[in-house]
PDB file of C-alpha atoms in Angstrom:
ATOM      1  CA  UNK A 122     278.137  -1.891  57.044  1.00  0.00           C
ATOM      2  CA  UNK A 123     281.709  -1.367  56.759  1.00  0.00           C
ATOM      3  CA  UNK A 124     283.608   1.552  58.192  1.00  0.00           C
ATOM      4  CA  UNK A 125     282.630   5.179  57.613  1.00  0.00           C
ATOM      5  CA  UNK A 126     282.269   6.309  53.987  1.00  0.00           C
ATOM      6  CA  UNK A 127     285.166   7.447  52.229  1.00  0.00           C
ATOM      7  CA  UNK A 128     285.424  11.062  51.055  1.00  0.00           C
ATOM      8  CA  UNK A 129     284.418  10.533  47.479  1.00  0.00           C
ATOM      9  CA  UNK A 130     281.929   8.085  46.791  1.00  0.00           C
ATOM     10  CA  UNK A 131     282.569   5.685  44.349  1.00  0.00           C
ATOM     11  CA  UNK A 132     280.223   4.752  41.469  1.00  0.00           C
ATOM     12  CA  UNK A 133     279.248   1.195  42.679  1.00  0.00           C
ATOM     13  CA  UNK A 134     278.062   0.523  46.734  1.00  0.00           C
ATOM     14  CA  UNK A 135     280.365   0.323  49.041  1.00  0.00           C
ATOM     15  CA  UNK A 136     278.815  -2.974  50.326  1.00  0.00           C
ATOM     16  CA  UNK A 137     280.382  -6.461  50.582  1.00  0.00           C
ATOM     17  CA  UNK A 138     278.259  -7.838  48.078  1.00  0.00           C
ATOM     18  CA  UNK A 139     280.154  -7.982  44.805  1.00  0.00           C
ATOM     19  CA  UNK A 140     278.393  -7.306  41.245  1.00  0.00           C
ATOM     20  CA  UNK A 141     276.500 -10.440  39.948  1.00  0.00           C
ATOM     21  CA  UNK A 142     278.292 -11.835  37.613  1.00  0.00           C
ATOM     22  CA  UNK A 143     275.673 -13.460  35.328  1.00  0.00           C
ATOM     23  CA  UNK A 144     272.944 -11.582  33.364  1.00  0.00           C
ATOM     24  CA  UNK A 145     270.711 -11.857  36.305  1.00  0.00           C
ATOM     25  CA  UNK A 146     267.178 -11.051  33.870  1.00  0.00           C
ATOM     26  CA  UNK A 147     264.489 -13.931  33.522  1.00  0.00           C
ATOM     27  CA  UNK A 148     263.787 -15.470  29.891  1.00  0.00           C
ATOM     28  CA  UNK A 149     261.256 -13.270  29.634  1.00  0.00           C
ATOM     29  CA  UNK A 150     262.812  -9.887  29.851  1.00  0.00           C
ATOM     30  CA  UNK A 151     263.219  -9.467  26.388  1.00  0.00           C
ATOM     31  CA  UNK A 152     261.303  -7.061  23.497  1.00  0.00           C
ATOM     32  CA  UNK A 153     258.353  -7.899  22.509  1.00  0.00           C
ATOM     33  CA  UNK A 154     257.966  -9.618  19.280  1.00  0.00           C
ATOM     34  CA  UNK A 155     255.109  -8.123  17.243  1.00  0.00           C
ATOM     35  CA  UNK A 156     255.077  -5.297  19.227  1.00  0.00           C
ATOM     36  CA  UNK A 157     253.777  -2.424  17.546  1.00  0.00           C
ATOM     37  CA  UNK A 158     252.233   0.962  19.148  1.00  0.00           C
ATOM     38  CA  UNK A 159     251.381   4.104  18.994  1.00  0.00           C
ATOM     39  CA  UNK A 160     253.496   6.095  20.304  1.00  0.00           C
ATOM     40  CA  UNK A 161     253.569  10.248  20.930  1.00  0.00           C
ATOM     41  CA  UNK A 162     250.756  10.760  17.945  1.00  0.00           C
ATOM     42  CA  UNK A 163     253.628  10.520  15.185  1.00  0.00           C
ATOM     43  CA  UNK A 164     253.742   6.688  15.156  1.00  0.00           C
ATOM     44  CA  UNK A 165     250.735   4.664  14.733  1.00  0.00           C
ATOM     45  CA  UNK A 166     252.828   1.366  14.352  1.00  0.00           C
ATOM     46  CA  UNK A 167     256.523   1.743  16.709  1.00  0.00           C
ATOM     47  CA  UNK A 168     258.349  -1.419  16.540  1.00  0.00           C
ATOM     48  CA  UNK A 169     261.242  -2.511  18.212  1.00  0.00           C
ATOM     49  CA  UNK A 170     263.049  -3.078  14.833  1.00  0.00           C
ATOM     50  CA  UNK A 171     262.455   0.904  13.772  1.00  0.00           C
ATOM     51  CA  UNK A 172     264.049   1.594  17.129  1.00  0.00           C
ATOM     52  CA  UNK A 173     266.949  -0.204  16.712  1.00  0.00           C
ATOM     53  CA  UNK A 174     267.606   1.263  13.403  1.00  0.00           C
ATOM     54  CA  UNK A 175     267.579   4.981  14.577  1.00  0.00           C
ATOM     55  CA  UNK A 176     270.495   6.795  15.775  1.00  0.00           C
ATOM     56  CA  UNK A 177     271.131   6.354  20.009  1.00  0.00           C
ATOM     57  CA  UNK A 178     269.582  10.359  20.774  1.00  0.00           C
ATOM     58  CA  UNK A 179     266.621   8.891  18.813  1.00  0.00           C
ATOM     59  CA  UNK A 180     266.561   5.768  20.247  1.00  0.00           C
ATOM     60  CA  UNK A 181     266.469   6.939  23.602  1.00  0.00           C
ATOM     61  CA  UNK A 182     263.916   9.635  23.459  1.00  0.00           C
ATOM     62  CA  UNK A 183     261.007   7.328  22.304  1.00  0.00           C
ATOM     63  CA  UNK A 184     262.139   4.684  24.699  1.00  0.00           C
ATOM     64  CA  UNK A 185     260.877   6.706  27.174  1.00  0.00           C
ATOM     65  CA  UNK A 186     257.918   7.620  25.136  1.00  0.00           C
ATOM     66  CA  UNK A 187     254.166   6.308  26.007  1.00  0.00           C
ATOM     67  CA  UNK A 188     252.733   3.577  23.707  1.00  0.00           C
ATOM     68  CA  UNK A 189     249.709   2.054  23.438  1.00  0.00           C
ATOM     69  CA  UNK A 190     249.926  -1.651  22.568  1.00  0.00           C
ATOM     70  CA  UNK A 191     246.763  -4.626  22.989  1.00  0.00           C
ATOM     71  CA  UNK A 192     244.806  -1.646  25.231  1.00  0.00           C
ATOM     72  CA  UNK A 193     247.748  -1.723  27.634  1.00  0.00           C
ATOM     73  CA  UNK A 194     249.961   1.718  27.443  1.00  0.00           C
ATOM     74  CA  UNK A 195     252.983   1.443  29.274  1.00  0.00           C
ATOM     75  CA  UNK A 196     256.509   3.490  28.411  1.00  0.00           C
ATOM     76  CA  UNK A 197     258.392   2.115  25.212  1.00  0.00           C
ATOM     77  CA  UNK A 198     261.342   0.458  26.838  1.00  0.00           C
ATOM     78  CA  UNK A 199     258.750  -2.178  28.636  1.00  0.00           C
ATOM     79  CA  UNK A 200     257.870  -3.429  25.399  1.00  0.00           C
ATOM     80  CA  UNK A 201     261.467  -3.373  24.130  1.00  0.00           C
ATOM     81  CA  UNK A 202     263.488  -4.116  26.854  1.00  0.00           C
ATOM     82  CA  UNK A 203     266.613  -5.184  24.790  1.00  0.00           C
ATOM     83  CA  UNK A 204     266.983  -2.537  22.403  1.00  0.00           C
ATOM     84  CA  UNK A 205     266.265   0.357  25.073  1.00  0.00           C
ATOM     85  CA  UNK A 206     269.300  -1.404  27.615  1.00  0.00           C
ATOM     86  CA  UNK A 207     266.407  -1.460  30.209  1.00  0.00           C
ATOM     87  CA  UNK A 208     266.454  -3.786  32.979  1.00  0.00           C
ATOM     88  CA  UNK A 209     263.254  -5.099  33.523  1.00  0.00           C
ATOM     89  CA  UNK A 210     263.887  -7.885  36.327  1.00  0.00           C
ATOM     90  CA  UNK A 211     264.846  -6.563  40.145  1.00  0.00           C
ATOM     91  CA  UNK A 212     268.338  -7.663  41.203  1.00  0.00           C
ATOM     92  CA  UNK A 213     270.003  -8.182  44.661  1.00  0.00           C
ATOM     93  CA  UNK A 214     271.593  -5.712  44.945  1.00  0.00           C
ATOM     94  CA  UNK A 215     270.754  -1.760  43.846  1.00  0.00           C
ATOM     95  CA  UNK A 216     271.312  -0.942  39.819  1.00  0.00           C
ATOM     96  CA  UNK A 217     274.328   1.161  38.972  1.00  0.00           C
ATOM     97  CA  UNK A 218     272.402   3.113  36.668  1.00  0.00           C
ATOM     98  CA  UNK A 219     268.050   4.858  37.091  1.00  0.00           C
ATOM     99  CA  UNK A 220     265.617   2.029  36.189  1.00  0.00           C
ATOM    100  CA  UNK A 221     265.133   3.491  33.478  1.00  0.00           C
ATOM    101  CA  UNK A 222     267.517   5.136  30.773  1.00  0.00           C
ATOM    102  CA  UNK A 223     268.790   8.152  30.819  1.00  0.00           C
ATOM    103  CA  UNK A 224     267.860  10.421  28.050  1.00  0.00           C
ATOM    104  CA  UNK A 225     270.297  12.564  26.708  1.00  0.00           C
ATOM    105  CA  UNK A 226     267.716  15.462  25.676  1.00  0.00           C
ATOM    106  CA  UNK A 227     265.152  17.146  27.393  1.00  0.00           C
ATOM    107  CA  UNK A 228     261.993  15.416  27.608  1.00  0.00           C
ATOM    108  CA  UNK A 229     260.079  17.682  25.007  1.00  0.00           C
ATOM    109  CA  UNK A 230     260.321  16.847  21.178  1.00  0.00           C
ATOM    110  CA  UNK A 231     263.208  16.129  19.535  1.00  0.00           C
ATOM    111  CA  UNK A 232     265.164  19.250  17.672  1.00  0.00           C
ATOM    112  CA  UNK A 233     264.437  20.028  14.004  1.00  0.00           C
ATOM    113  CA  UNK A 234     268.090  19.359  13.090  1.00  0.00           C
ATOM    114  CA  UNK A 235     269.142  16.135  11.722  1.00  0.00           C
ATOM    115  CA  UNK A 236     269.683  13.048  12.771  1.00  0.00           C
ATOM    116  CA  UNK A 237     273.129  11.905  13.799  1.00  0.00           C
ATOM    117  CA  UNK A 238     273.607   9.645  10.475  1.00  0.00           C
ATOM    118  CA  UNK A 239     271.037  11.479   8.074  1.00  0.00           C
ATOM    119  CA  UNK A 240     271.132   8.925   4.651  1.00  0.00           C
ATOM    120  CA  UNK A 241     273.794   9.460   2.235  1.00  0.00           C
ATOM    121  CA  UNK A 242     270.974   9.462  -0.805  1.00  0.00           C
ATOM    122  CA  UNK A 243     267.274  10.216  -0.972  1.00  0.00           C
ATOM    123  CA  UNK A 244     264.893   8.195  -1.542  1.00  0.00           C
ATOM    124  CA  UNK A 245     264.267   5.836  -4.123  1.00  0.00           C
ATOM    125  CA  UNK A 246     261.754   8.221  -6.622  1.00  0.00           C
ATOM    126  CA  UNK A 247     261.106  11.627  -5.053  1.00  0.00           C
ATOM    127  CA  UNK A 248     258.402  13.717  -6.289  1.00  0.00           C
ATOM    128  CA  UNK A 249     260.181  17.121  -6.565  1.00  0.00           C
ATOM    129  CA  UNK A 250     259.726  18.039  -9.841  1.00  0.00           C
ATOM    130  CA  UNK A 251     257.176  17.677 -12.157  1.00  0.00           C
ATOM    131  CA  UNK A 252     256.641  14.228 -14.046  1.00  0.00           C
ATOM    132  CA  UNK A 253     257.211  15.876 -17.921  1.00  0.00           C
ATOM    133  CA  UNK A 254     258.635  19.591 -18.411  1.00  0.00           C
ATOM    134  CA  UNK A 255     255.446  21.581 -19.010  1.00  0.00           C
ATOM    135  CA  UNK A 256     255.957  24.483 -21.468  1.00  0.00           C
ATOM    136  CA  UNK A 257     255.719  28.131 -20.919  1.00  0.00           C
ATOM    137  CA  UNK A 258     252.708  28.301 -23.222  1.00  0.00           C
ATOM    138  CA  UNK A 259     249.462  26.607 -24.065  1.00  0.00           C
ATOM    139  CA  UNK A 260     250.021  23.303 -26.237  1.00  0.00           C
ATOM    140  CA  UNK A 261     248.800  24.361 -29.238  1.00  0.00           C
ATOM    141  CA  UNK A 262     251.123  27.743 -29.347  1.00  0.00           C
ATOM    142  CA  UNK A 263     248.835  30.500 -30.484  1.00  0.00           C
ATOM    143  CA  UNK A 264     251.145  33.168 -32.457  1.00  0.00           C
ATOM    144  CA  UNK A 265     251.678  36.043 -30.950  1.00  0.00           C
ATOM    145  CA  UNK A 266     250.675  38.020 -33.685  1.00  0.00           C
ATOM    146  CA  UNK A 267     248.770  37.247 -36.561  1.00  0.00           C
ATOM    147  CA  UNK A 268     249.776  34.483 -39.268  1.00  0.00           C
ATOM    148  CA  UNK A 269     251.460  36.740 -42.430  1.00  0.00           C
ATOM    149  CA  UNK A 270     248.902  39.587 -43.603  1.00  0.00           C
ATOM    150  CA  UNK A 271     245.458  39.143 -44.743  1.00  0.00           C
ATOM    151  CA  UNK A 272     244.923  39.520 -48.416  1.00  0.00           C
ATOM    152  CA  UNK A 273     242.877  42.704 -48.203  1.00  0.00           C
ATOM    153  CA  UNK A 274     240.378  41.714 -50.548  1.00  0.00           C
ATOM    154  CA  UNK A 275     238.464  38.511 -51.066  1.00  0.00           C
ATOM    155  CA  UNK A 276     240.345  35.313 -52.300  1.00  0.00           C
ATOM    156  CA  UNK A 277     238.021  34.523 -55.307  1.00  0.00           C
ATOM    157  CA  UNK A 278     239.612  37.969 -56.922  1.00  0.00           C
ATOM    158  CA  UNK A 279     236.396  40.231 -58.211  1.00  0.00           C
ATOM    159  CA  UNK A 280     236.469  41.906 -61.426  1.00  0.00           C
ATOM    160  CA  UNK A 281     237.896  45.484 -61.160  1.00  0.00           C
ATOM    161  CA  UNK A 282     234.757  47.000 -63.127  1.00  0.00           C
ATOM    162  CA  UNK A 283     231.160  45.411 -62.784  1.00  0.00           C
ATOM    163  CA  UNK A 284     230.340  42.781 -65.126  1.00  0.00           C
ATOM    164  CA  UNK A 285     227.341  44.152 -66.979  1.00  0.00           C
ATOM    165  CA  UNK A 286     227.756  47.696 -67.976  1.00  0.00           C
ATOM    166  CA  UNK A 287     225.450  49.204 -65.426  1.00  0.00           C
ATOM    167  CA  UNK A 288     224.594  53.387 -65.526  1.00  0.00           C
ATOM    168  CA  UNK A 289     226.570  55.949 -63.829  1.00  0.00           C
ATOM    169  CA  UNK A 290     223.918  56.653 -61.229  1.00  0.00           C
ATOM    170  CA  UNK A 291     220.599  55.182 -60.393  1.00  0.00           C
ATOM    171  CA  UNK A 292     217.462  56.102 -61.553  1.00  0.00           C
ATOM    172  CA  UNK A 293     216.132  58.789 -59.343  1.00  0.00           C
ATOM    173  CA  UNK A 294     213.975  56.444 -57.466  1.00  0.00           C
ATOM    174  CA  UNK A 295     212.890  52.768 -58.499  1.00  0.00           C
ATOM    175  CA  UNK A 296     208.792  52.591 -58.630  1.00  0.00           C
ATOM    176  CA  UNK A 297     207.583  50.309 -56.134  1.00  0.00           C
ATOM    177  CA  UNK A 298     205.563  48.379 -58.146  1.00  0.00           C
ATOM    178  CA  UNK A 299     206.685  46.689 -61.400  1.00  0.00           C
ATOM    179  CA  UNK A 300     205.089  48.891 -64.433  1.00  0.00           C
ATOM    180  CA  UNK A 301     202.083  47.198 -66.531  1.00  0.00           C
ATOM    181  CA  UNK A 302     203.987  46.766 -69.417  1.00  0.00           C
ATOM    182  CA  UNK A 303     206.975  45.314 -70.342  1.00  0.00           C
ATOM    183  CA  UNK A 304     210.223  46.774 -71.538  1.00  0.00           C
ATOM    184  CA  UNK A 305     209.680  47.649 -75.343  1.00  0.00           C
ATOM    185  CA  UNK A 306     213.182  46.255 -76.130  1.00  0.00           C
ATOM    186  CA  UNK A 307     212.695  43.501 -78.805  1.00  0.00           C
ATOM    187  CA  UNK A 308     213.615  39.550 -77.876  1.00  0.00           C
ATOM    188  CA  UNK A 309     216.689  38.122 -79.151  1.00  0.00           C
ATOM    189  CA  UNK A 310     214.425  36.596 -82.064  1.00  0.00           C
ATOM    190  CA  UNK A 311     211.921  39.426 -82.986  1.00  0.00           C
ATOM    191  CA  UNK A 312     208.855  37.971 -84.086  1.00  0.00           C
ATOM    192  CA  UNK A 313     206.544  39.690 -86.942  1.00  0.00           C
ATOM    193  CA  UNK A 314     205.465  43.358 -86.456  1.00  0.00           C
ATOM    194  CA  UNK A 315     203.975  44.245 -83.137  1.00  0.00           C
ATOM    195  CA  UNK A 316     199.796  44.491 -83.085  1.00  0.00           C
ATOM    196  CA  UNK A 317     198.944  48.290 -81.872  1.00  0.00           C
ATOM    197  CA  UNK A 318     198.400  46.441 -78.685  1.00  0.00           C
ATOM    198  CA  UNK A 319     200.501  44.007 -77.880  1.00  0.00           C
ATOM    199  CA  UNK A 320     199.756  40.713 -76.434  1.00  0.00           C
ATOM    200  CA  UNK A 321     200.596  38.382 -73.825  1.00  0.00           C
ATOM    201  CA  UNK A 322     202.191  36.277 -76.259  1.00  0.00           C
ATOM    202  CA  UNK A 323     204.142  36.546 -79.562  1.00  0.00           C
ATOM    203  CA  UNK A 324     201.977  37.214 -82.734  1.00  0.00           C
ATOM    204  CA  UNK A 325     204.092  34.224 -84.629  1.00  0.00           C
ATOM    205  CA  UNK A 326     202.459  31.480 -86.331  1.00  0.00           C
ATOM    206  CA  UNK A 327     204.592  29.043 -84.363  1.00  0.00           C
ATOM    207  CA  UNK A 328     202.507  27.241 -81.422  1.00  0.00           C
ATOM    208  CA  UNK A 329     203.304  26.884 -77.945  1.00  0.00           C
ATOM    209  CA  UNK A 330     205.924  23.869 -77.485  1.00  0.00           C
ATOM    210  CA  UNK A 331     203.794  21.459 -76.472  1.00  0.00           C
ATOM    211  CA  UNK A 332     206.611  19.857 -73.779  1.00  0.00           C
ATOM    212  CA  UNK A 333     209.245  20.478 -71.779  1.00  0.00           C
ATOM    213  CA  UNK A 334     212.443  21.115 -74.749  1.00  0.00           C
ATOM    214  CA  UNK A 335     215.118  21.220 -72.311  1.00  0.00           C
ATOM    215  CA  UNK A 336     217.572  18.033 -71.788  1.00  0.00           C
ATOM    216  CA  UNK A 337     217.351  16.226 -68.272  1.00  0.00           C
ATOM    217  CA  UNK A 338     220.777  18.302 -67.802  1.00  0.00           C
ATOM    218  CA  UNK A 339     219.498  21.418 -68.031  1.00  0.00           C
ATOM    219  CA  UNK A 340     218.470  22.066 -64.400  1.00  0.00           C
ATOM    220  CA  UNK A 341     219.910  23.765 -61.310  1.00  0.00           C
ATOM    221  CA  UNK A 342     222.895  22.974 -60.287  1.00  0.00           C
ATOM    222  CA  UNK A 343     222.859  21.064 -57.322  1.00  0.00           C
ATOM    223  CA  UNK A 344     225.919  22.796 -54.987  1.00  0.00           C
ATOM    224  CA  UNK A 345     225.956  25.633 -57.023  1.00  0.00           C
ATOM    225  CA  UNK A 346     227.564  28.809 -54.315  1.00  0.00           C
ATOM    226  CA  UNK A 347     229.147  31.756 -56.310  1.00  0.00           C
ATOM    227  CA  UNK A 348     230.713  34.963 -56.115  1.00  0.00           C
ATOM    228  CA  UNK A 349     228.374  37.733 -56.948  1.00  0.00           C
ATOM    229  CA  UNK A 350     228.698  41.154 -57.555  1.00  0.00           C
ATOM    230  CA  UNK A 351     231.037  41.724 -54.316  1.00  0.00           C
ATOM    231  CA  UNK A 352     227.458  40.949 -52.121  1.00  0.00           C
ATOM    232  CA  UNK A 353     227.407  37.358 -52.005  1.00  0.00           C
ATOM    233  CA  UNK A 354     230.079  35.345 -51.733  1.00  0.00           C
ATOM    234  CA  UNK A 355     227.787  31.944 -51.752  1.00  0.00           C
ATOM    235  CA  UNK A 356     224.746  32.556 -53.541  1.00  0.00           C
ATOM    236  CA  UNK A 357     222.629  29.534 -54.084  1.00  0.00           C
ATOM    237  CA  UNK A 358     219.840  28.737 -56.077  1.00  0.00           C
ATOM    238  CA  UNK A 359     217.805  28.262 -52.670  1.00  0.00           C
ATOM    239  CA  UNK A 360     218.813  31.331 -52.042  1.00  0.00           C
ATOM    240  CA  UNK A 361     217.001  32.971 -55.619  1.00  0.00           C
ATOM    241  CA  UNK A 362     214.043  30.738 -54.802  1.00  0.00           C
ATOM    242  CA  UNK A 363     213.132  32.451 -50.940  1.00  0.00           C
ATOM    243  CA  UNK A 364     213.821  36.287 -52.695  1.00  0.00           C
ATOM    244  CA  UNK A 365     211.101  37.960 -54.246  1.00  0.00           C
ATOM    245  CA  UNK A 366     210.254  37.874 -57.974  1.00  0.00           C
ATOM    246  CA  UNK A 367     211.931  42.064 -58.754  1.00  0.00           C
ATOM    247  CA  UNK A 368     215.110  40.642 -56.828  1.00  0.00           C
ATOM    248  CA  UNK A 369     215.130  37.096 -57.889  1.00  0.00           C
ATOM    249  CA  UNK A 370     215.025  38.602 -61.229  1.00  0.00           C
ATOM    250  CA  UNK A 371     217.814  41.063 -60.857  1.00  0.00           C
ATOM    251  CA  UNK A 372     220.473  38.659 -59.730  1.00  0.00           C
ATOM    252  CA  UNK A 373     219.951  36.032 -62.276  1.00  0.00           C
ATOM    253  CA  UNK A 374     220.905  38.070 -64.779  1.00  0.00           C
ATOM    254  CA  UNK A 375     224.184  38.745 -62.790  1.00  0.00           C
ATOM    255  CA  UNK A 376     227.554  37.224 -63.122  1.00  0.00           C
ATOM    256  CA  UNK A 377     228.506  34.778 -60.830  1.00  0.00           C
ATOM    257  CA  UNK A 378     232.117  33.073 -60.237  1.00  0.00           C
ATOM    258  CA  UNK A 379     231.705  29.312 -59.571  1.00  0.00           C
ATOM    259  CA  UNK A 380     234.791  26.477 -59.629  1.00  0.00           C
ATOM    260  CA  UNK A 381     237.037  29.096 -61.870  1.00  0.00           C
ATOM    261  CA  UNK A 382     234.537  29.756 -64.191  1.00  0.00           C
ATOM    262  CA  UNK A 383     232.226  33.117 -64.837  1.00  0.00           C
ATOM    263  CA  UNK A 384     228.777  33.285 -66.231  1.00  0.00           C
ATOM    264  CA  UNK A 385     224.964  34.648 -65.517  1.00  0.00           C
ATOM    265  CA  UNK A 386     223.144  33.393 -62.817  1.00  0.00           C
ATOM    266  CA  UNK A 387     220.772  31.915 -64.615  1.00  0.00           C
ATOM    267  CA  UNK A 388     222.940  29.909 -66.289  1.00  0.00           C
ATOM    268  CA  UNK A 389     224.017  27.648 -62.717  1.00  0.00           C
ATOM    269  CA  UNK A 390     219.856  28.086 -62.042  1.00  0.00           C
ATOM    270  CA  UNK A 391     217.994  27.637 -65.155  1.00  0.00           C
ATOM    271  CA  UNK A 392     214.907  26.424 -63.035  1.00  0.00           C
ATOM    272  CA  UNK A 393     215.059  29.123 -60.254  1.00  0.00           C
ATOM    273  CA  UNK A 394     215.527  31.854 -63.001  1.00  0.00           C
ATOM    274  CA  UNK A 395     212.758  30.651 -65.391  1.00  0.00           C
ATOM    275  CA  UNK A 396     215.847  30.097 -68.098  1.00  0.00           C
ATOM    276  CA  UNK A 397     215.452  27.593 -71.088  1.00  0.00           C
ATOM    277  CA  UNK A 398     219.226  26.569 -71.126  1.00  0.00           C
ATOM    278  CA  UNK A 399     218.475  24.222 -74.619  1.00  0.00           C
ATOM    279  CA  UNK A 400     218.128  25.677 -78.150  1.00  0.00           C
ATOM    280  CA  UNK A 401     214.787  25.057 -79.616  1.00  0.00           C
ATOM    281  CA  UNK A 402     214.082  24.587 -83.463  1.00  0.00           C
ATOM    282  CA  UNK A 403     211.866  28.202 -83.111  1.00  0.00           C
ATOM    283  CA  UNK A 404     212.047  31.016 -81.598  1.00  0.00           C
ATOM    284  CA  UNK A 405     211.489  31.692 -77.725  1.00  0.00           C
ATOM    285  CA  UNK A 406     208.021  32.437 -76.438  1.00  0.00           C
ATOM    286  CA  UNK A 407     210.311  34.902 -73.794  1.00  0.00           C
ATOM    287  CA  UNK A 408     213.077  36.399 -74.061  1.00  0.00           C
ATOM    288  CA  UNK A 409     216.554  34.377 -73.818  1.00  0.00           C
ATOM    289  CA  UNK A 410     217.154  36.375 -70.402  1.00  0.00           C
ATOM    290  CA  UNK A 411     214.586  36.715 -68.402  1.00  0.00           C
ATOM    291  CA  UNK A 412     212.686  40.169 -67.900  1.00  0.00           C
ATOM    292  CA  UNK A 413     213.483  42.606 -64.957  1.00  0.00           C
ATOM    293  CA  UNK A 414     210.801  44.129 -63.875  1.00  0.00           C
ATOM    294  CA  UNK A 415     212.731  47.071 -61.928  1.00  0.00           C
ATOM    295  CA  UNK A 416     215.174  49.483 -63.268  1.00  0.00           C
ATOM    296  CA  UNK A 417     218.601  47.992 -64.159  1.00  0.00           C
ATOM    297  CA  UNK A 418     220.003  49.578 -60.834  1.00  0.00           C
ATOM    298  CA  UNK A 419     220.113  47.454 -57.726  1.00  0.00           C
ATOM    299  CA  UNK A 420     217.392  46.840 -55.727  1.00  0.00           C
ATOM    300  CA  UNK A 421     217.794  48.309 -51.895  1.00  0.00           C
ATOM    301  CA  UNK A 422     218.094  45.975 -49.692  1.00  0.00           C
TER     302      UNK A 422
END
C-alpha cells in the first residue's frame, strides 16, 4: 500500500492498479435468450425484452426480483445480465459499484402511481362502454298509459232496443217443465179447422213429404259466430247443439249479427234449429219458426 489515506476517500481504490480497460466479462455473461420466469406472482412469463422496455425505477425493481426459470430460481438480473447493468464475471480488482444494482425504491412493491413514461393513448379497443347504447326502456316500449280510450261498448254496435219485441217484465216465474200442449197460436199456413182434440199432426189432406225438400245449401253454416242479444258475442251452431232443447229453442229464434248482416238464428243453423230454410209446394207440417216451449222471456242461466 501506498502512503496513509487521504482525508476524503475517493470513489475508486486508492491502489496502484489502474481500472481495466477492456470489458473484462466472459462470452457468456450475457441475458438469457428464451428466458422467461415467474417472477413476484404478477408475471408468469418475465422476459428480458419486457424489462428492457419498462421505465429504469421499473427496470430495476424486478431485476432484483426472484424468478423461477427451468426449476432453477435465482434473482432476475442473473438471467438478464445485460439489461439489469449487472456484472456477472469477478474482476481483478474490487467493483466500483454493489454486485448487484442498486435499487432506487424500497424493496417492497412498487407505488400505485404511474410509471415514468405512462403511454400517450390507450389501448387499441378498450371495453369501457357498452358495445350498442341500450335504451332506458324495454325494446318493445310498452305505453305508459293506455293506447287512446276504449270504445265503451262492443265493436259489432248492438241494437239500442231488443230485436224481437219482448214484454215489459217476465212472467212471474217460467214452469219448469215445458206444458203438454202447444201454444194455440196458428202456423204461418193454418190448415183446415182444428179437431176438438188436436193432433200430433196437421188435419190437411196433404201427406208427409216423403224426402228431404231442402237444397244441399240449406244447412248450417260452417264458421257461423254471431252477436247475440248482448250475451254472446260468438255463438255457434255447436254451441245450440250442447244446450238443452227450452234454450236451444229460445236462441234460435233470436237475432244474430254475422259478417254485417242481421237475421234469426235459425237462419245461420237451419239443422241445429230444426228450420226448413226451402219453400215447399204445401204447407209446413211445423211451424216456419220453430216452437218455444218456455215463456218468451229468457231462460235463467
Amino acid at each position: 500500500p501506498t502512503g496513509a489515506p487521504t482525508a476524503t476517500p475517493t470513489d475508486a481504490p486508492t491502489g496502484a492498479s489502474p481500472m481495466p480497460t477492456s470489458d473484462p466479462r466472459p462470452p457468456g455473461c450475457r441475458d438469457v435468450e428464451h428466458f422467461g420466469g415467474y417472477v413476484n406472482k404478477q408475471y408468469s412469463n418475465m422476459t428480458c425484452s419486457m424489462l428492457q422496455n419498462w421505465g429504469q425505477v421499473k427496470r430495476d425493481y424486478y431485476c432484483g426480483r426472484e424468478a423461477t426459470y427451468l426449476n432453477e430460481t435465482k434473482n432476475v438480473f442473473r438471467f438478464c445480465p445485460e439489461t439489469c447493468s449487472h456484472d456477472c464475471a469477478p474482476t481483478p480488482l474490487p467493483t466500483v459499484s454493489p454486485s448487484a444494482p442498486q435499487t432506487k425504491l424500497p424493496t417492497v412493491a412498487p407505488t400505485d402511481s404511474p410509471t415514468e413514461k405512462p403511454t400517450t393513448s390507450p389501448s387499441v379497443a378498450p371495453t369501457g362502454g357498452p358495445t350498442t347504447t341500450p335504451t332506458d326502456a324495454p325494446t318493445a316500449a310498452p305505453t305508459d298509459n293506455p293506447t287512446t280510450s276504449p270504445t265503451a261498448a262492443p265493436t259489432g254496435a248492438p241494437t239500442a232496443t231488443p230485436t224481437d219485441t219482448l214484454t215489459d217484465a217476465p212472467t212471474a216465474a217460467p214452469t219448469d217443465s215445458p206444458t203438454d200442449m202447444p201454444t194455440t197460436s196458428p202456423t204461418a199456413v193454418p190448415t183446415g179447422a182444428p179437431t176438438a182434440t188436436p193432433t200430433d199432426a196437421p188435419t190437411g189432406a196433404s201427406p208427409m213429404p216423403t224426402s228431404d225438400p231442402r237444397p244441399p245449401g240449406c244447412r248450417d253454416v260452417e264458421h257461423f259466430g254471431g252477436y247475440v242479444n248482448k250475451q254472446y258475442s260468438n255463438m255457434t251452431c255447436s254451441m245450440l247443439q250442447n244446450w238443452g232443447q227450452v234454450k236451444r229453442d229460445y236462441y234460435c229464434g233470436r237475432e244474430a249479427k254475422y259478417w254485417d248482416e242481421t237475421k234469426n238464428v235459425f237462419h245461420f243453423c237451419p239443422e241445429t234449429c230444426g228450420h226448413d230454410c226451402a219453400p215447399t209446394p204445401s204447407p209446413t207440417m211445423s211451424p216456419s219458426a220453430p216452437r218455444t216451449k218456455s215463456p218468451t222471456a229468457a231462460p235463467t242461466d
